[in-house]
CSV table of C-alpha atoms in Angstrom, one decimal:
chain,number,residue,atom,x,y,z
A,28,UNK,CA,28.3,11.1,-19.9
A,29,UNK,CA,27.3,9.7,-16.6
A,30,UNK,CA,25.3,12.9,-16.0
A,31,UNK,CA,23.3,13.4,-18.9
A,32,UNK,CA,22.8,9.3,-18.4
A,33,UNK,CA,21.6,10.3,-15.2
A,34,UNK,CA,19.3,13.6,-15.8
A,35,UNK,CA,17.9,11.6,-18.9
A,36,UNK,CA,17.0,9.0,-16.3
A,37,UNK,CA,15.3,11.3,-13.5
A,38,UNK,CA,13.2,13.3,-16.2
A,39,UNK,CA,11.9,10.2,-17.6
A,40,UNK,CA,11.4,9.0,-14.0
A,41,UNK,CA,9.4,12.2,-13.4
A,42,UNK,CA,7.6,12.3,-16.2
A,43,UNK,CA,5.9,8.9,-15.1
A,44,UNK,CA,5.7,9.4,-11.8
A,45,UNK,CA,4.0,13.0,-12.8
A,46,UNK,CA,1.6,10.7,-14.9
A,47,UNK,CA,0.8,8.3,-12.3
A,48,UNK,CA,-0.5,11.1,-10.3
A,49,UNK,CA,-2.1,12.9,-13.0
A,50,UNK,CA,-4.1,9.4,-13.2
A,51,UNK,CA,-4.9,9.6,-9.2
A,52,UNK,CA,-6.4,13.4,-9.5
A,53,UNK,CA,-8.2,11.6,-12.2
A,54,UNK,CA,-9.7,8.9,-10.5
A,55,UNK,CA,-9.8,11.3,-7.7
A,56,UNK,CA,-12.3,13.6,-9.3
A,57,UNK,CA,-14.6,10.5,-10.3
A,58,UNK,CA,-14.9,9.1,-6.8
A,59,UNK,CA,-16.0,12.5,-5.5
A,60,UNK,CA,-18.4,13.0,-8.5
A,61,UNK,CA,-19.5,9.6,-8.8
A,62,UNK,CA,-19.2,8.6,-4.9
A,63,UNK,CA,-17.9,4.8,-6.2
A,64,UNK,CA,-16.0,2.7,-3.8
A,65,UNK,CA,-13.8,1.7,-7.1
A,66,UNK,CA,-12.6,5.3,-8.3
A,67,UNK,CA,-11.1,5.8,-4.4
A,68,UNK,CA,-9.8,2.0,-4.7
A,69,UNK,CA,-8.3,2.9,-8.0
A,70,UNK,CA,-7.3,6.2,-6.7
A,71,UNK,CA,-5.2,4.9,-3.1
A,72,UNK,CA,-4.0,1.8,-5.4
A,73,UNK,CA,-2.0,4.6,-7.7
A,74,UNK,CA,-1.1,6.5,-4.5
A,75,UNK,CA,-0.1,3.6,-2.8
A,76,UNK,CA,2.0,2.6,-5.7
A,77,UNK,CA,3.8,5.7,-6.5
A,78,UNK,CA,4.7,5.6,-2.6
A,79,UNK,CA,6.0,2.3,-3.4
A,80,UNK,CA,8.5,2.9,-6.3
A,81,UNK,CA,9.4,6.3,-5.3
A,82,UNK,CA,10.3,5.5,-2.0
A,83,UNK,CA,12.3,2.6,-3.7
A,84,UNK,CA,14.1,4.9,-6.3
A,85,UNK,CA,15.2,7.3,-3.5
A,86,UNK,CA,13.3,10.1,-5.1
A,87,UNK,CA,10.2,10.2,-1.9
A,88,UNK,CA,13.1,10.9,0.5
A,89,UNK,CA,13.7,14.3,-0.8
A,90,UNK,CA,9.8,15.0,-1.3
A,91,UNK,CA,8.6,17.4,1.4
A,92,UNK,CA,7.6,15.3,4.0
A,93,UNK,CA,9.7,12.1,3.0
A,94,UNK,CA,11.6,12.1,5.2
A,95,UNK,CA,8.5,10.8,8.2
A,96,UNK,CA,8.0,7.5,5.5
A,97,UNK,CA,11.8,7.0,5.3
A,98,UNK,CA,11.3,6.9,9.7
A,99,UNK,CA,9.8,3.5,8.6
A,100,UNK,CA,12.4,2.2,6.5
A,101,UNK,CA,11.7,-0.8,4.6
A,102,UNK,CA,8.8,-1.5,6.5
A,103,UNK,CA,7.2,1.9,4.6
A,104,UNK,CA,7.9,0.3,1.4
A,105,UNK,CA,6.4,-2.7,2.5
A,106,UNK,CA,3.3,-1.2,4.1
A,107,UNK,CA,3.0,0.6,0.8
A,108,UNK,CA,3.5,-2.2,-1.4
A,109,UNK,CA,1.0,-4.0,0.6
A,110,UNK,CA,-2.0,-1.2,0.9
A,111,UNK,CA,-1.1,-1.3,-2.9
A,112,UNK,CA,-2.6,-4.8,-3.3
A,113,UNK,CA,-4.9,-4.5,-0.8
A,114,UNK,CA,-6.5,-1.6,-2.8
A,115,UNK,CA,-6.1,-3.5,-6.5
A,116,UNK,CA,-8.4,-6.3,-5.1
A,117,UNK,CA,-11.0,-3.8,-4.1
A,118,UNK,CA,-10.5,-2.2,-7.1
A,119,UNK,CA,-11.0,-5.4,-9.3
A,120,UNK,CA,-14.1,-6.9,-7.5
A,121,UNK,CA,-15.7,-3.6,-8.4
A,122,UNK,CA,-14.6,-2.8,-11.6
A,123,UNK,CA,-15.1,-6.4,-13.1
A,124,UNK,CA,-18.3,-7.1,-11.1
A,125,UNK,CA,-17.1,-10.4,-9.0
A,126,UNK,CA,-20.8,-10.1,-7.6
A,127,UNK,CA,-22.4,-11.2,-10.9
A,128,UNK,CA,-19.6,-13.0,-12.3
A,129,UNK,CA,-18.6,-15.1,-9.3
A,130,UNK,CA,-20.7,-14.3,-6.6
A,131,UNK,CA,-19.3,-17.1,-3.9
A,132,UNK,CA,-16.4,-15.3,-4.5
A,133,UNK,CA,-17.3,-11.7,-3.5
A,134,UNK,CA,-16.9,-12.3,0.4
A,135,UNK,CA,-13.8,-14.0,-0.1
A,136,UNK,CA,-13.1,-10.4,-2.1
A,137,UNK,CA,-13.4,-8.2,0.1
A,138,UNK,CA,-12.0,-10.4,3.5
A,139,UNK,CA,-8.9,-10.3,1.1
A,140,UNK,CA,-9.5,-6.4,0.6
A,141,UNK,CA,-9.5,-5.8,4.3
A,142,UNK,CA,-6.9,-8.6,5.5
A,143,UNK,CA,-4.7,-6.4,3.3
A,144,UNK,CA,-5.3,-2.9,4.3
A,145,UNK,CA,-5.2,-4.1,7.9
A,146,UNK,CA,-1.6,-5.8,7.2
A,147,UNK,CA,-0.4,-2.7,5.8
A,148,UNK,CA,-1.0,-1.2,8.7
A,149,UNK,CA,0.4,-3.8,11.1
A,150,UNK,CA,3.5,-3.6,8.8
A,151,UNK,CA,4.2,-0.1,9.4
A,152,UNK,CA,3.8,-0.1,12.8
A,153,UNK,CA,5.8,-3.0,13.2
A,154,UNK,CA,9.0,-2.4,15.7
A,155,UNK,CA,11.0,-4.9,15.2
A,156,UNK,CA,13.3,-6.0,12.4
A,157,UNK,CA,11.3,-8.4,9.9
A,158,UNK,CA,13.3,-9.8,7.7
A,159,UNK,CA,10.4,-12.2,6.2
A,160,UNK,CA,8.2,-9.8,5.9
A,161,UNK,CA,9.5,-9.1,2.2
A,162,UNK,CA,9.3,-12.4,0.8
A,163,UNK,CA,5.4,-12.9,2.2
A,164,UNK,CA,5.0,-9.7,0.4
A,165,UNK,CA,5.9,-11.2,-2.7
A,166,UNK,CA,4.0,-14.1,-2.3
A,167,UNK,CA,0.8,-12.5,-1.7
A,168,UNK,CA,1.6,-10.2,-4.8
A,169,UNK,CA,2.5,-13.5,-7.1
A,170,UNK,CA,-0.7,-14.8,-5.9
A,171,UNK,CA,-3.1,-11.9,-6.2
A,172,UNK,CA,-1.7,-11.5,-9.8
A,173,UNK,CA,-3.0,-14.6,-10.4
A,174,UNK,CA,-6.4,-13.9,-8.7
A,175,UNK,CA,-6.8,-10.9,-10.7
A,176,UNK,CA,-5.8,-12.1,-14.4
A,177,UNK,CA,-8.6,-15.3,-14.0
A,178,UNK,CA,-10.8,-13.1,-13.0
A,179,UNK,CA,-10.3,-10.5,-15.7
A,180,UNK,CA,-10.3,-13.6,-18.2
A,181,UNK,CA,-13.3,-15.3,-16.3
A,182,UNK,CA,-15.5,-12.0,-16.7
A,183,UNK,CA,-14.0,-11.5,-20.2
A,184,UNK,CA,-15.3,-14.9,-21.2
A,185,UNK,CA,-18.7,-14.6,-20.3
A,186,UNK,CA,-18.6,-11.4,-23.0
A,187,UNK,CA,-17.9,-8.2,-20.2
A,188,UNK,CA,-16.4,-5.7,-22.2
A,189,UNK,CA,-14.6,-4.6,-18.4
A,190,UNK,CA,-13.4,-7.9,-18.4
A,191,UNK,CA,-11.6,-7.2,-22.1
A,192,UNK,CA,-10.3,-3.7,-20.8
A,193,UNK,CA,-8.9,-5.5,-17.6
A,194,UNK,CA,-7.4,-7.6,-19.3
A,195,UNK,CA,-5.6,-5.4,-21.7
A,196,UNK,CA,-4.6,-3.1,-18.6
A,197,UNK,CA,-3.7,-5.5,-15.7
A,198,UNK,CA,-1.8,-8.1,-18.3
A,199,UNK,CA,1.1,-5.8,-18.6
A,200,UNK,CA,0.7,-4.4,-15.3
A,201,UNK,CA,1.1,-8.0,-13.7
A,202,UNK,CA,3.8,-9.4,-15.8
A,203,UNK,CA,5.8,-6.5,-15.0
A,204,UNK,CA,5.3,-6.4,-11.3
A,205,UNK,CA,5.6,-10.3,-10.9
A,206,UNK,CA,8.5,-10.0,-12.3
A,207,UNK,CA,10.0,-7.0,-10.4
A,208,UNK,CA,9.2,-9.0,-7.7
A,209,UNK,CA,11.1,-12.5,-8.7
């Protein structure tokens, strides 16, 4: 019983992760077609993500070429978890048009975007043991969630249709990933 329990679980697993990357090719084609800054946001944020949670499954490990993330240890998760939200922000001052909708707030934006990115990288390099680094992690997450929902409800409310299809994709996403993360 354990083992169909268990090869249910890793085809399901597979099945989304195989989605999640479906969606990156996707959004992967559009950048180089359409040469937008938000299709390769979109497109690192997904990458970034399924780094994330496959690397916290177990599953990246025996992925060719796992093996040089799992060097990093939790700092690799971290790192990706962090790019992650780095990239969302970038994606979401793009795709919901922070420069017409709250443009004081576009530099603040994109300082966030690249305070991110550069953390990221600072976290996977890191040498030592950082015990803290997981909590600030989720703090940054908690509040980034909460930058991104007013913002989709901000551009929703002055009548954006992106601001409706935000909302309807991020809502979910951000419950769901606050809570992981409490």
């Amino acid at each position: 019983a354990w083992r169909e329990y268990e090869k249910t679980r890793l085809i399901v697993s597979a099945a989304m992760y195989a989605s999640l990357i479906a969606f990156a090719v996707i959004a992967g084609c559009y950048w180089v077609a359409l040469r937008e800054r938000m299709f390769a946001d979109y497109t690192c944020y997904l990458l970034s993500l399924i780094l994330f949670m496959t690397a916290s499954a177990g599953l990246l490990y025996a992925a060719p070429g796992g093996v040089w993330l799992g060097r990093l240890g939790i700092h690799g998760q971290w790192a990706a978890a962090t790019a992650a939200i780095g990239f969302a922000v970038g994606f979401a001052r793009d795709f919901l048009d922070i420069g017409r909708h709250a443009p004081r707030l576009l530099p603040t934006m994109d300082r966030l975007r690249t305070a991110l990115l550069w953390s990221a990288v600072a976290i996977a390099a890191w040498p030592w043991p950082a015990s803290r680094f997981g909590i600030v992690v989720v703090i940054v997450l908690l509040a980034v969630n909460l930058l991104m929902i007013s913002l989709g409800v901000r551009a929703a409310r002055a009548r954006d249709r992106y601001g409706y299809y935000f909302l309807a994709g991020w809502i979910p996403l951000t419950v769901a990933t606050s809570v992981r993360s409490i």
